[in-house]
Amino acid sequence: MGPWFYTNRDTRQGDPVSPDLFITLLERVLEKTRERLGGVVIGETRINNLCFADEIDPIDEDEQRLEQTVQELSDEGKRYGLNMNFEKTKQWYLVKKTGLEKWK
């Protein structure tokens, strides 16, 4: 482990080091959301995102906090040269069932 460093060059497509560099960079961006409160608690573990390859799924019980998290991820990603594709971005909201709702 060492201090973070900045580069000014890209890797070529297909370079075997590219996936590792991308994951490292993505982890740096995700640190921003891990510091925030929010997400959902399962057992004793708080989860505020799920990551799959080059996809990030932010999770929260509050719609406004979720939208703020998505914006923060976009802003933080831009600092590192990553741009979120908002045309492919979807937001899903899950509502916790209390048992009082009726199934349709």
PDB file of C-alpha atoms in Angstrom:
ATOM      1  CA  MET A   1       0.000   0.000   0.000  1.00  0.00           C
ATOM      2  CA  GLY A   2       1.207   3.450  -0.801  1.00  0.00           C
ATOM      3  CA  PRO A   3      -0.053   6.945  -1.517  1.00  0.00           C
ATOM      4  CA  TRP A   4      -2.363   7.583  -4.463  1.00  0.00           C
ATOM      5  CA  PHE A   5      -0.725   8.814  -7.624  1.00  0.00           C
ATOM      6  CA  TYR A   6      -2.017  10.431 -10.784  1.00  0.00           C
ATOM      7  CA  THR A   7      -1.311   9.330 -14.323  1.00  0.00           C
ATOM      8  CA  ASN A   8      -1.614  11.268 -17.536  1.00  0.00           C
ATOM      9  CA  ARG A   9      -1.636   8.347 -19.956  1.00  0.00           C
ATOM     10  CA  ASP A  10      -4.248   5.804 -20.932  1.00  0.00           C
ATOM     11  CA  THR A  11      -3.768   2.093 -21.393  1.00  0.00           C
ATOM     12  CA  ARG A  12      -4.425   0.509 -24.746  1.00  0.00           C
ATOM     13  CA  GLN A  13      -7.591  -1.483 -25.279  1.00  0.00           C
ATOM     14  CA  GLY A  14      -6.877  -5.107 -24.483  1.00  0.00           C
ATOM     15  CA  ASP A  15      -3.934  -4.283 -22.217  1.00  0.00           C
ATOM     16  CA  PRO A  16      -3.990  -6.924 -19.454  1.00  0.00           C
ATOM     17  CA  VAL A  17      -3.472  -4.284 -16.770  1.00  0.00           C
ATOM     18  CA  SER A  18      -6.565  -2.263 -17.833  1.00  0.00           C
ATOM     19  CA  PRO A  19      -9.162  -4.199 -15.788  1.00  0.00           C
ATOM     20  CA  ASP A  20      -7.079  -3.955 -12.616  1.00  0.00           C
ATOM     21  CA  LEU A  21      -6.533  -0.230 -13.094  1.00  0.00           C
ATOM     22  CA  PHE A  22     -10.238   0.308 -13.752  1.00  0.00           C
ATOM     23  CA  ILE A  23     -11.267  -1.610 -10.620  1.00  0.00           C
ATOM     24  CA  THR A  24      -8.712   0.286  -8.533  1.00  0.00           C
ATOM     25  CA  LEU A  25     -10.013   3.598  -9.840  1.00  0.00           C
ATOM     26  CA  LEU A  26     -13.625   2.576  -9.325  1.00  0.00           C
ATOM     27  CA  GLU A  27     -12.872   1.623  -5.715  1.00  0.00           C
ATOM     28  CA  ARG A  28     -11.448   5.110  -5.184  1.00  0.00           C
ATOM     29  CA  VAL A  29     -14.679   6.643  -6.523  1.00  0.00           C
ATOM     30  CA  LEU A  30     -16.824   4.339  -4.357  1.00  0.00           C
ATOM     31  CA  GLU A  31     -14.989   5.387  -1.194  1.00  0.00           C
ATOM     32  CA  LYS A  32     -17.005   8.600  -1.417  1.00  0.00           C
ATOM     33  CA  THR A  33     -20.317   6.753  -1.036  1.00  0.00           C
ATOM     34  CA  ARG A  34     -19.074   4.345   1.606  1.00  0.00           C
ATOM     35  CA  GLU A  35     -18.403   7.267   3.931  1.00  0.00           C
ATOM     36  CA  ARG A  36     -22.058   8.391   3.758  1.00  0.00           C
ATOM     37  CA  LEU A  37     -24.892   7.209   5.876  1.00  0.00           C
ATOM     38  CA  GLY A  38     -27.800   5.570   4.149  1.00  0.00           C
ATOM     39  CA  GLY A  39     -28.240   2.365   2.282  1.00  0.00           C
ATOM     40  CA  VAL A  40     -30.020  -0.582   3.800  1.00  0.00           C
ATOM     41  CA  VAL A  41     -29.142  -2.648   6.841  1.00  0.00           C
ATOM     42  CA  ILE A  42     -29.213  -6.413   6.494  1.00  0.00           C
ATOM     43  CA  GLY A  43     -28.467  -8.149   9.759  1.00  0.00           C
ATOM     44  CA  GLU A  44     -25.756  -5.922  11.206  1.00  0.00           C
ATOM     45  CA  THR A  45     -24.262  -4.926   7.852  1.00  0.00           C
ATOM     46  CA  ARG A  46     -25.008  -1.640   6.101  1.00  0.00           C
ATOM     47  CA  ILE A  47     -24.972  -1.910   2.296  1.00  0.00           C
ATOM     48  CA  ASN A  48     -25.186   1.162   0.080  1.00  0.00           C
ATOM     49  CA  ASN A  49     -24.067  -0.249  -3.262  1.00  0.00           C
ATOM     50  CA  LEU A  50     -23.627  -3.418  -5.282  1.00  0.00           C
ATOM     51  CA  CYS A  51     -20.928  -3.591  -7.950  1.00  0.00           C
ATOM     52  CA  PHE A  52     -20.865  -5.853 -10.995  1.00  0.00           C
ATOM     53  CA  ALA A  53     -17.932  -5.436 -13.406  1.00  0.00           C
ATOM     54  CA  ASP A  54     -18.421  -1.883 -14.725  1.00  0.00           C
ATOM     55  CA  GLU A  55     -21.843  -1.343 -13.142  1.00  0.00           C
ATOM     56  CA  ILE A  56     -22.633   0.238  -9.787  1.00  0.00           C
ATOM     57  CA  ASP A  57     -26.018  -0.214  -8.157  1.00  0.00           C
ATOM     58  CA  PRO A  58     -26.463   2.341  -5.363  1.00  0.00           C
ATOM     59  CA  ILE A  59     -28.989   1.243  -2.746  1.00  0.00           C
ATOM     60  CA  ASP A  60     -30.945   3.387  -0.321  1.00  0.00           C
ATOM     61  CA  GLU A  61     -34.318   3.471   1.405  1.00  0.00           C
ATOM     62  CA  ASP A  62     -34.703   7.197   0.769  1.00  0.00           C
ATOM     63  CA  GLU A  63     -35.387   8.369  -2.802  1.00  0.00           C
ATOM     64  CA  GLN A  64     -33.735  11.788  -2.372  1.00  0.00           C
ATOM     65  CA  ARG A  65     -30.632  10.305  -0.745  1.00  0.00           C
ATOM     66  CA  LEU A  66     -30.382   7.808  -3.607  1.00  0.00           C
ATOM     67  CA  GLU A  67     -30.531  10.582  -6.201  1.00  0.00           C
ATOM     68  CA  GLN A  68     -27.880  12.510  -4.265  1.00  0.00           C
ATOM     69  CA  THR A  69     -25.655   9.415  -4.173  1.00  0.00           C
ATOM     70  CA  VAL A  70     -25.969   8.948  -7.953  1.00  0.00           C
ATOM     71  CA  GLN A  71     -25.005  12.598  -8.491  1.00  0.00           C
ATOM     72  CA  GLU A  72     -22.041  12.301  -6.112  1.00  0.00           C
ATOM     73  CA  LEU A  73     -20.838   9.173  -7.924  1.00  0.00           C
ATOM     74  CA  SER A  74     -21.069  11.029 -11.227  1.00  0.00           C
ATOM     75  CA  ASP A  75     -19.193  14.054  -9.861  1.00  0.00           C
ATOM     76  CA  GLU A  76     -16.492  11.955  -8.204  1.00  0.00           C
ATOM     77  CA  GLY A  77     -16.092   9.805 -11.330  1.00  0.00           C
ATOM     78  CA  LYS A  78     -15.545  12.929 -13.445  1.00  0.00           C
ATOM     79  CA  ARG A  79     -12.622  13.880 -11.206  1.00  0.00           C
ATOM     80  CA  TYR A  80     -10.926  10.684 -12.414  1.00  0.00           C
ATOM     81  CA  GLY A  81     -12.007  10.874 -16.047  1.00  0.00           C
ATOM     82  CA  LEU A  82     -14.986   8.517 -15.732  1.00  0.00           C
ATOM     83  CA  ASN A  83     -18.287   9.648 -17.207  1.00  0.00           C
ATOM     84  CA  MET A  84     -21.631   8.173 -16.228  1.00  0.00           C
ATOM     85  CA  ASN A  85     -23.887   7.328 -19.161  1.00  0.00           C
ATOM     86  CA  PHE A  86     -27.197   8.791 -18.023  1.00  0.00           C
ATOM     87  CA  GLU A  87     -28.956   7.401 -21.128  1.00  0.00           C
ATOM     88  CA  LYS A  88     -28.325   3.910 -19.752  1.00  0.00           C
ATOM     89  CA  THR A  89     -28.874   4.905 -16.122  1.00  0.00           C
ATOM     90  CA  LYS A  90     -32.069   3.751 -14.460  1.00  0.00           C
ATOM     91  CA  GLN A  91     -33.288   4.340 -10.941  1.00  0.00           C
ATOM     92  CA  TRP A  92     -35.434   1.772  -9.235  1.00  0.00           C
ATOM     93  CA  TYR A  93     -37.144   2.352  -5.945  1.00  0.00           C
ATOM     94  CA  LEU A  94     -38.180  -0.461  -3.659  1.00  0.00           C
ATOM     95  CA  VAL A  95     -40.784   0.124  -1.002  1.00  0.00           C
ATOM     96  CA  LYS A  96     -40.536  -1.785   2.252  1.00  0.00           C
ATOM     97  CA  LYS A  97     -43.688  -3.804   2.858  1.00  0.00           C
ATOM     98  CA  THR A  98     -45.294  -3.270   6.240  1.00  0.00           C
ATOM     99  CA  GLY A  99     -47.927  -5.924   5.813  1.00  0.00           C
ATOM    100  CA  LEU A 100     -50.648  -3.287   5.532  1.00  0.00           C
ATOM    101  CA  GLU A 101     -50.464  -2.957   1.751  1.00  0.00           C
ATOM    102  CA  LYS A 102     -52.749  -5.009  -0.465  1.00  0.00           C
ATOM    103  CA  TRP A 103     -51.368  -7.024  -3.331  1.00  0.00           C
ATOM    104  CA  LYS A 104     -52.654  -5.992  -6.734  1.00  0.00           C
TER     105      LYS A 104
END
